[in-house]
mmCIF file of N, CA and C and ligand atoms in Angstrom:
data_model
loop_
_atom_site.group_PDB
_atom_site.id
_atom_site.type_symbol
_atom_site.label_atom_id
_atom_site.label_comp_id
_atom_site.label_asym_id
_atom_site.label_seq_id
_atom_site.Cartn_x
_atom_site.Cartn_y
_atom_site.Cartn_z
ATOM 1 N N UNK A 1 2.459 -30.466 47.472
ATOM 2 C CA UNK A 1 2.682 -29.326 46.566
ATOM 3 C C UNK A 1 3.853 -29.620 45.617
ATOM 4 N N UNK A 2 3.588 -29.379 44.827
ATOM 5 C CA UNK A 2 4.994 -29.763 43.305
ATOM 6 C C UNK A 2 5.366 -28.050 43.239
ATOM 7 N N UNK A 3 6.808 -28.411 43.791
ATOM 8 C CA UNK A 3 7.891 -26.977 43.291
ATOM 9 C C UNK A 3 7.913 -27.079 42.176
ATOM 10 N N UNK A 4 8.094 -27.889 41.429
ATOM 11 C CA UNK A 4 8.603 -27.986 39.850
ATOM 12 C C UNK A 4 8.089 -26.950 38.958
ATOM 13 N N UNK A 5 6.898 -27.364 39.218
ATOM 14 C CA UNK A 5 5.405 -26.682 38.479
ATOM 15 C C UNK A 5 5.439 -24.686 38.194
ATOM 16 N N UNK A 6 5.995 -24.523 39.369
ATOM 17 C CA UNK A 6 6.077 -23.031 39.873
ATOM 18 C C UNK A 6 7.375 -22.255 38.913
ATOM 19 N N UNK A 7 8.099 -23.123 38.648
ATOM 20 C CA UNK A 7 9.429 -22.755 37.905
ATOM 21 C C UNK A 7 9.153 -22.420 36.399
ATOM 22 N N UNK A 8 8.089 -23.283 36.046
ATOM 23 C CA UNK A 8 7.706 -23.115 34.289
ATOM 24 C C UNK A 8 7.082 -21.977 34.413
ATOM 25 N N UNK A 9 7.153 -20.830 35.082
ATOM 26 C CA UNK A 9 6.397 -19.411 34.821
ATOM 27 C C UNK A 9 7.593 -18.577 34.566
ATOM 28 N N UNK A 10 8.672 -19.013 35.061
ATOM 29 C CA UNK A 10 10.269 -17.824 35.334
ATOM 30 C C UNK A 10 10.702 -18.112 34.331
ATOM 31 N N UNK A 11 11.236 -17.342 33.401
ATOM 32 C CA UNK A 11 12.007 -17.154 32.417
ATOM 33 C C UNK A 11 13.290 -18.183 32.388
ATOM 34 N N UNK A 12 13.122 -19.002 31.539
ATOM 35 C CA UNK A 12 14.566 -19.634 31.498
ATOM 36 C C UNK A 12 15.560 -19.173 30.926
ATOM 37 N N UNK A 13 17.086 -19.123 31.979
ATOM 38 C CA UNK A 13 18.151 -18.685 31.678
ATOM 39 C C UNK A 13 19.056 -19.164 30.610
ATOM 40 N N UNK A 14 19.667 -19.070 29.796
ATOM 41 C CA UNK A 14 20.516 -19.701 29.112
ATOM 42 C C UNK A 14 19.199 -19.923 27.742
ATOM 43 N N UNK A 15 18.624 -19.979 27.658
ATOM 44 C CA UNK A 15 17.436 -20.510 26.881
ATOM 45 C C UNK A 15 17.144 -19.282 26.131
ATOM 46 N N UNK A 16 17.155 -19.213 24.268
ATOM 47 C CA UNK A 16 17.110 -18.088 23.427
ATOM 48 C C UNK A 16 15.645 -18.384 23.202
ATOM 49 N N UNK A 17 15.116 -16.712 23.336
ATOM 50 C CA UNK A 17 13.810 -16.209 23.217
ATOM 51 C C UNK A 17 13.831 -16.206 21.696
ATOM 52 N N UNK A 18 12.521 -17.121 20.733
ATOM 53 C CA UNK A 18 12.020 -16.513 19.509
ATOM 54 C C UNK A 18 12.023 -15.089 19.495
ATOM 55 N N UNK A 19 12.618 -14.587 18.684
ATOM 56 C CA UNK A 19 11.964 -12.903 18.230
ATOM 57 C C UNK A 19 10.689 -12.563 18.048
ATOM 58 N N UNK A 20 10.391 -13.818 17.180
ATOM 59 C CA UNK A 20 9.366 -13.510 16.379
ATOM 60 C C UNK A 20 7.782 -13.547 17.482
ATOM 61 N N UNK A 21 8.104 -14.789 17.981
ATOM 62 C CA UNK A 21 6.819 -15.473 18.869
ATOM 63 C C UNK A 21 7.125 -15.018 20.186
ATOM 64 N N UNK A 22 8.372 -15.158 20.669
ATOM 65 C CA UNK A 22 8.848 -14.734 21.886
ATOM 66 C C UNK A 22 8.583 -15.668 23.215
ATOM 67 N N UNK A 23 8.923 -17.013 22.844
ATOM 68 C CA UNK A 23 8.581 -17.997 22.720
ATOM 69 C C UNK A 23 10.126 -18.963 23.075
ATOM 70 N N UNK A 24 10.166 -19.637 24.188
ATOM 71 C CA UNK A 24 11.920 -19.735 24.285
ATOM 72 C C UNK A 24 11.932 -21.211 22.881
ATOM 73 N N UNK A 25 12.883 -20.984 22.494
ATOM 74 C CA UNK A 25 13.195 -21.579 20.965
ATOM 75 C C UNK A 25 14.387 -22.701 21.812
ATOM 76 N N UNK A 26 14.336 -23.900 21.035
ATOM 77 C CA UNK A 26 15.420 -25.151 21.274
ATOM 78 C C UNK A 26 16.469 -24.690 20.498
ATOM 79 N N UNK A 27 16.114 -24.375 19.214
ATOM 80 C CA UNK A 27 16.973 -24.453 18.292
ATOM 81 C C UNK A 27 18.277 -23.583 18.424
ATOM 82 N N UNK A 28 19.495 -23.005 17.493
ATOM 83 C CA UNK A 28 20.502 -22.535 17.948
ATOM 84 C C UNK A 28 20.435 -21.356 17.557
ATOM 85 N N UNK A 29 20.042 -20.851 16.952
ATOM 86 C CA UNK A 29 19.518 -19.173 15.979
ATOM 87 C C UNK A 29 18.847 -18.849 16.793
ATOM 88 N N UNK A 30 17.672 -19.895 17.664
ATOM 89 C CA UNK A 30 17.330 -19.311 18.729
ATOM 90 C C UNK A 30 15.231 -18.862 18.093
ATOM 91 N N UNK A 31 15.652 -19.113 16.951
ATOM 92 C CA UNK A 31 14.330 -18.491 16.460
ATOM 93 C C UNK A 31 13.743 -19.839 15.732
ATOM 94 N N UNK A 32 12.314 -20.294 16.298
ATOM 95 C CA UNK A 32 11.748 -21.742 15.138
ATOM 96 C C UNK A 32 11.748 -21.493 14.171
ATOM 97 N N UNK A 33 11.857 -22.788 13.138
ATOM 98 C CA UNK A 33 11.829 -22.522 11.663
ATOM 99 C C UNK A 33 10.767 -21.964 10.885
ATOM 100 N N UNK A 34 10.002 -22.494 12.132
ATOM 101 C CA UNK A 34 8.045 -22.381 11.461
ATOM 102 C C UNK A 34 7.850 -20.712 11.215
ATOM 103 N N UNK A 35 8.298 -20.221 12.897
ATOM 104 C CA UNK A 35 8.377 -19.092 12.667
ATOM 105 C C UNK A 35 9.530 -18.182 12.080
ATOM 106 N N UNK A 36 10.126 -18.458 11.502
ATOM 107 C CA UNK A 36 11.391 -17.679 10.359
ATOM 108 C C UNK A 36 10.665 -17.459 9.265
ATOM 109 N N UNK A 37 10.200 -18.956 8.712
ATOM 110 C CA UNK A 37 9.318 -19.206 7.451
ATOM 111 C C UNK A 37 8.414 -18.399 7.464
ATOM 112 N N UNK A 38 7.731 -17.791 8.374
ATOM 113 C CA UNK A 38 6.391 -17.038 8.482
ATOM 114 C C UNK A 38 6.505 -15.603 8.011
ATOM 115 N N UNK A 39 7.496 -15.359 9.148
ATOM 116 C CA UNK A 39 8.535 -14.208 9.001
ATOM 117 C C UNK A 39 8.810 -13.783 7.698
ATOM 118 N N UNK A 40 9.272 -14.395 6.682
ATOM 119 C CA UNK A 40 9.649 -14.595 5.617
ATOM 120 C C UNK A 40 8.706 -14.490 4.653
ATOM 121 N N UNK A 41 7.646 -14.921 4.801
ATOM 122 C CA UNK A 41 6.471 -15.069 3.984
ATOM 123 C C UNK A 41 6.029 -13.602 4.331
ATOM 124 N N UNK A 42 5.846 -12.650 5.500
ATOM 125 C CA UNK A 42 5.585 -11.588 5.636
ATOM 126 C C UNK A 42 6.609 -10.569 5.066
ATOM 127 N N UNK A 43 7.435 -10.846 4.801
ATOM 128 C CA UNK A 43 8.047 -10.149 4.107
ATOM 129 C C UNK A 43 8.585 -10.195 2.168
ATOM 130 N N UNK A 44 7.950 -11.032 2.319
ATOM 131 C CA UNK A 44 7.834 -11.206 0.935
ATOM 132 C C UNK A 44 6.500 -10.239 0.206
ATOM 133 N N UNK A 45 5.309 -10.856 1.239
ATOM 134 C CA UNK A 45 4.342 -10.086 0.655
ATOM 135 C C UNK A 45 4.147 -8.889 0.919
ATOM 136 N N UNK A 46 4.820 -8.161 1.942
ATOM 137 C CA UNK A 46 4.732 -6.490 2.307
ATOM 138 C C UNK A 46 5.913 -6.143 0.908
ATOM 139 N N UNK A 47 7.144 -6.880 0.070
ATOM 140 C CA UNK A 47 7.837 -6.366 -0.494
ATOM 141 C C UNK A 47 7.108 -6.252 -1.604
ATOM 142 N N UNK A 48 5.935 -7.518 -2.160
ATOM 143 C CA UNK A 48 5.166 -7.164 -3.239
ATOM 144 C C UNK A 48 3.963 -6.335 -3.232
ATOM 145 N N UNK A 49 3.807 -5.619 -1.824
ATOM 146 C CA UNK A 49 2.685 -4.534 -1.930
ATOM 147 C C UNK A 49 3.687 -3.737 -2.419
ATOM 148 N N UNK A 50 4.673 -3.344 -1.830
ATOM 149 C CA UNK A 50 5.439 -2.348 -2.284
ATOM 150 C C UNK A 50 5.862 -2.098 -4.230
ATOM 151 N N UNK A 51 6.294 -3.085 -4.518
ATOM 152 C CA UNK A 51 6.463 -3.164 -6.218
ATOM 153 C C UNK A 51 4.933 -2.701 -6.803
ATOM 154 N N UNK A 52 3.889 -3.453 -5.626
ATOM 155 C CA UNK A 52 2.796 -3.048 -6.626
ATOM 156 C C UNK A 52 2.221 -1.315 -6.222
ATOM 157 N N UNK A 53 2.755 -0.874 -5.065
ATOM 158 C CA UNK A 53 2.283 0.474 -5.035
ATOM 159 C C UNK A 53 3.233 1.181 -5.619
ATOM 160 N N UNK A 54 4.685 1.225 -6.040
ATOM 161 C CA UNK A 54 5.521 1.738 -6.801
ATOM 162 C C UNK A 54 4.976 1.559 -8.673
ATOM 163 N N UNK A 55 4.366 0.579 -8.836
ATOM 164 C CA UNK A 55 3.674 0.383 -10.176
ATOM 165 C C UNK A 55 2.736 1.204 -10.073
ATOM 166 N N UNK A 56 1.871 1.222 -9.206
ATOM 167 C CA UNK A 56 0.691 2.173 -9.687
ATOM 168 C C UNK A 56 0.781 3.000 -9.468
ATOM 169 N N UNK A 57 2.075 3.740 -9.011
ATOM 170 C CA UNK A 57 2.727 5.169 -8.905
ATOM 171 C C UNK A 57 3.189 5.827 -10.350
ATOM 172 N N UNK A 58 3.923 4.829 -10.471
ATOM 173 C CA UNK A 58 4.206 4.609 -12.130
ATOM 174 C C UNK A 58 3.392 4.761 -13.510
ATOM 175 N N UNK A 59 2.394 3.841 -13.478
ATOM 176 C CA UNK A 59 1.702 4.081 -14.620
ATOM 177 C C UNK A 59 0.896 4.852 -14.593
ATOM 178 N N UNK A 60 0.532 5.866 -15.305
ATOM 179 C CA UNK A 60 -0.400 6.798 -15.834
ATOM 180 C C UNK A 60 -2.076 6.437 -15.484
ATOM 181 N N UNK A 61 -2.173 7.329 -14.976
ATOM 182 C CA UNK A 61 -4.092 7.453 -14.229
ATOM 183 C C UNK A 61 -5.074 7.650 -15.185
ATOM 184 N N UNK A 62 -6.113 7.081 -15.508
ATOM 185 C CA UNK A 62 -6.728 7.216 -16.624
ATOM 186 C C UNK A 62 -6.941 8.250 -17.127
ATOM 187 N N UNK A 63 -7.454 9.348 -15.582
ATOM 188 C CA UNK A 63 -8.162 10.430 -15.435
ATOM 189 C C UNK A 63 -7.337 11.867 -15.877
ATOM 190 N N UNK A 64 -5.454 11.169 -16.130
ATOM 191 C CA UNK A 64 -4.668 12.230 -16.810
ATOM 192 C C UNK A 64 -4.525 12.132 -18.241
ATOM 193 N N UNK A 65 -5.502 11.507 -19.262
ATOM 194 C CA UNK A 65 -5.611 10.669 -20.132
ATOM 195 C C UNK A 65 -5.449 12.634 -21.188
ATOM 196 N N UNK A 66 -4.732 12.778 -22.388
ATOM 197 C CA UNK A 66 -4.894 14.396 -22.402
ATOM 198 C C UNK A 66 -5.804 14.590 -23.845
ATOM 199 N N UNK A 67 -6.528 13.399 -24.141
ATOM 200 C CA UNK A 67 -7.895 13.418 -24.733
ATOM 201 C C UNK A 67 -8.890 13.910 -24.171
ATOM 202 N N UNK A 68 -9.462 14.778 -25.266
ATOM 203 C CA UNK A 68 -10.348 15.488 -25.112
ATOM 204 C C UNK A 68 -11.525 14.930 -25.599
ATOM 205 N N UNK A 69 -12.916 14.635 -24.692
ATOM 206 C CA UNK A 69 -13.823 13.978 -24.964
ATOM 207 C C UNK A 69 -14.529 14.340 -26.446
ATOM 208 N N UNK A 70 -15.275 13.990 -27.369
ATOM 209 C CA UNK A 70 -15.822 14.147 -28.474
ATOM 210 C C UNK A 70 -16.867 15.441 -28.188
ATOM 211 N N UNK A 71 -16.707 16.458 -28.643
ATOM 212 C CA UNK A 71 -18.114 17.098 -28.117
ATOM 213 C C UNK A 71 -17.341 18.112 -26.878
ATOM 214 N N UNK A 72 -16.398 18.024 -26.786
ATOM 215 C CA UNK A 72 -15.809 18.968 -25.261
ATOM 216 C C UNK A 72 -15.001 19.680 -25.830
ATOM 217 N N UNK A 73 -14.475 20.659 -25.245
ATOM 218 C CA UNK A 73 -13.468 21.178 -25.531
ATOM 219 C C UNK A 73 -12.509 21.301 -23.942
ATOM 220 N N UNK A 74 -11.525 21.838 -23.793
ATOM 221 C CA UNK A 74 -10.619 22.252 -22.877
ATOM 222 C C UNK A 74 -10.492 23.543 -22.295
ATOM 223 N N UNK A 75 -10.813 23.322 -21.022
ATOM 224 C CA UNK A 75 -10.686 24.982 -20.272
ATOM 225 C C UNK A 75 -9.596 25.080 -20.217
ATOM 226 N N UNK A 76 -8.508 26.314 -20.669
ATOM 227 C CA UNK A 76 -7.277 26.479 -20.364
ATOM 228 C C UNK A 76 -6.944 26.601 -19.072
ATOM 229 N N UNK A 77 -8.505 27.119 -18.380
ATOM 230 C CA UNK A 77 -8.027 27.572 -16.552
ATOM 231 C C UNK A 77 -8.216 26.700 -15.858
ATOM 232 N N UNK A 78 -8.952 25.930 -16.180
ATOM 233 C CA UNK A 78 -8.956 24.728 -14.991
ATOM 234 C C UNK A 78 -8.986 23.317 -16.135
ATOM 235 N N UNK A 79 -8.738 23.355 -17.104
ATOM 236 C CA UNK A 79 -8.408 22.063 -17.216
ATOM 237 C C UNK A 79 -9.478 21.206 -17.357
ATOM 238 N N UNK A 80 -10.813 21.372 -17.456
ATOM 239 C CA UNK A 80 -12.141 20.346 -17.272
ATOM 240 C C UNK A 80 -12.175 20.772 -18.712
ATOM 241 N N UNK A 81 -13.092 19.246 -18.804
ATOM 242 C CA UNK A 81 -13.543 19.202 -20.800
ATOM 243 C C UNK A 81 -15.020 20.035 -20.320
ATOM 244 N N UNK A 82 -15.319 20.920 -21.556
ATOM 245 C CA UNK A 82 -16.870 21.435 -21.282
ATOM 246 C C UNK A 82 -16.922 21.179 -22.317
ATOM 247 N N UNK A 83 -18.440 21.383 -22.428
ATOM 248 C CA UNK A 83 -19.620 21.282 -23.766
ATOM 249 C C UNK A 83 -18.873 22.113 -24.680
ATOM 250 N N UNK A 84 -18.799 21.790 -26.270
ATOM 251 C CA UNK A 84 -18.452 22.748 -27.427
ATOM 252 C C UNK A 84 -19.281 24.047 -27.068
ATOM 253 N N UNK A 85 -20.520 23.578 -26.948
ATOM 254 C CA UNK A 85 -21.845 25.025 -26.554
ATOM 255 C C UNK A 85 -21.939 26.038 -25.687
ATOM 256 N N UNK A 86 -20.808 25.377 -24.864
ATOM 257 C CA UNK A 86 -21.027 26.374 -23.788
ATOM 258 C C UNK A 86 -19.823 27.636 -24.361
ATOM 259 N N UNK A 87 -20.080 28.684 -23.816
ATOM 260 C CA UNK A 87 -19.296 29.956 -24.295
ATOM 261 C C UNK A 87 -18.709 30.785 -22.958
ATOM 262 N N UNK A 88 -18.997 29.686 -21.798
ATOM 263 C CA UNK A 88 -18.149 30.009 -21.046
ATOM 264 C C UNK A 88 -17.996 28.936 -19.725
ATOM 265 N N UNK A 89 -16.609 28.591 -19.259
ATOM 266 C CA UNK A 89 -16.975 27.333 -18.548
ATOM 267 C C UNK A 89 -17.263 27.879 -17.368
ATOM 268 N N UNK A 90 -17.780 26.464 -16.517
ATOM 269 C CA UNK A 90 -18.394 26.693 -14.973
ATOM 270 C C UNK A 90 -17.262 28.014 -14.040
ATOM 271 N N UNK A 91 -15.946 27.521 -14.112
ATOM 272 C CA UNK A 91 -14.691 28.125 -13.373
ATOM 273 C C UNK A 91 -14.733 29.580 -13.886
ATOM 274 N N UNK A 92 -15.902 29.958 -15.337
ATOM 275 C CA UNK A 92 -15.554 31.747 -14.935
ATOM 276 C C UNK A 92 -15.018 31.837 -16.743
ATOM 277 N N UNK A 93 -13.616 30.898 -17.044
ATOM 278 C CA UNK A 93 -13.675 31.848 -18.460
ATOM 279 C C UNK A 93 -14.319 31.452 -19.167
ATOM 280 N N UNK A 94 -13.941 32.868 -20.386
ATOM 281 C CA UNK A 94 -14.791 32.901 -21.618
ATOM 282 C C UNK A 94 -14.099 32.460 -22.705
ATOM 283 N N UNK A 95 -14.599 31.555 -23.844
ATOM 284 C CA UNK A 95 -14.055 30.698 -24.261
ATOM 285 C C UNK A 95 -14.097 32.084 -26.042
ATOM 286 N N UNK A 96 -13.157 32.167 -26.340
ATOM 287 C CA UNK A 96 -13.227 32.543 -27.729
ATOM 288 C C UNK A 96 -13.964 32.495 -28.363
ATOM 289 N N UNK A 97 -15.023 32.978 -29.015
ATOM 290 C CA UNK A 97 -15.726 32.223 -30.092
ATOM 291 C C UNK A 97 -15.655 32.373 -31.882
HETATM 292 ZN ZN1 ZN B 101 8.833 -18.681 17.463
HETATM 293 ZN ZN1 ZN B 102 -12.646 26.326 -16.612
#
């Protein structure tokens, strides 16, 4: 029977756990480079979802565009373009005529 063998399951003492992998690390930070770099790369690209969901927070939605289609006019009450023809929109008012 090899004791030895039985020991590589117990946590080694003195020996720094990766954060990342969790993973006992040689190095002195304690954390591999491979995995820092990775680390790093994940945070780079969660920071550029972020710029890009702060941008499209930012720029203007097509759908608030405050042109009025050719042929429509503007419900004051709700805001939808209707037909010039119609003389009263879907939402109820009556349009001046
Ligand atoms: Zn690691
Ligand atoms: Zn309306």
């Amino acid at each position: 029977m090899c004791a030895k063998q039985s020991t590589s399951t117990v946590r080694a003492t003195g020996r720094k756990l990766c954060p990342i992998c969790g993973k006992a690390s040689y190095s002195l930070a304690g954390v591999h480079p491979q995995c820092s770099q990775r680390q790093a790369d994940i945070k780079t690209s969660e920071r550029l979802k972020e710029v890009a969901k702060k941008a499209a927070l930012n720029s203007p939605r097509p759908a608030a565009t405050p042109t009025v289609r050719s042929w429509h006019k503007r419900c004051p009450e709700c805001h939808k373009d209707v037909h010039v023809r119609l003389a009263r929109c879907p939402c109820g008012f009556a349009f001046a005529q």
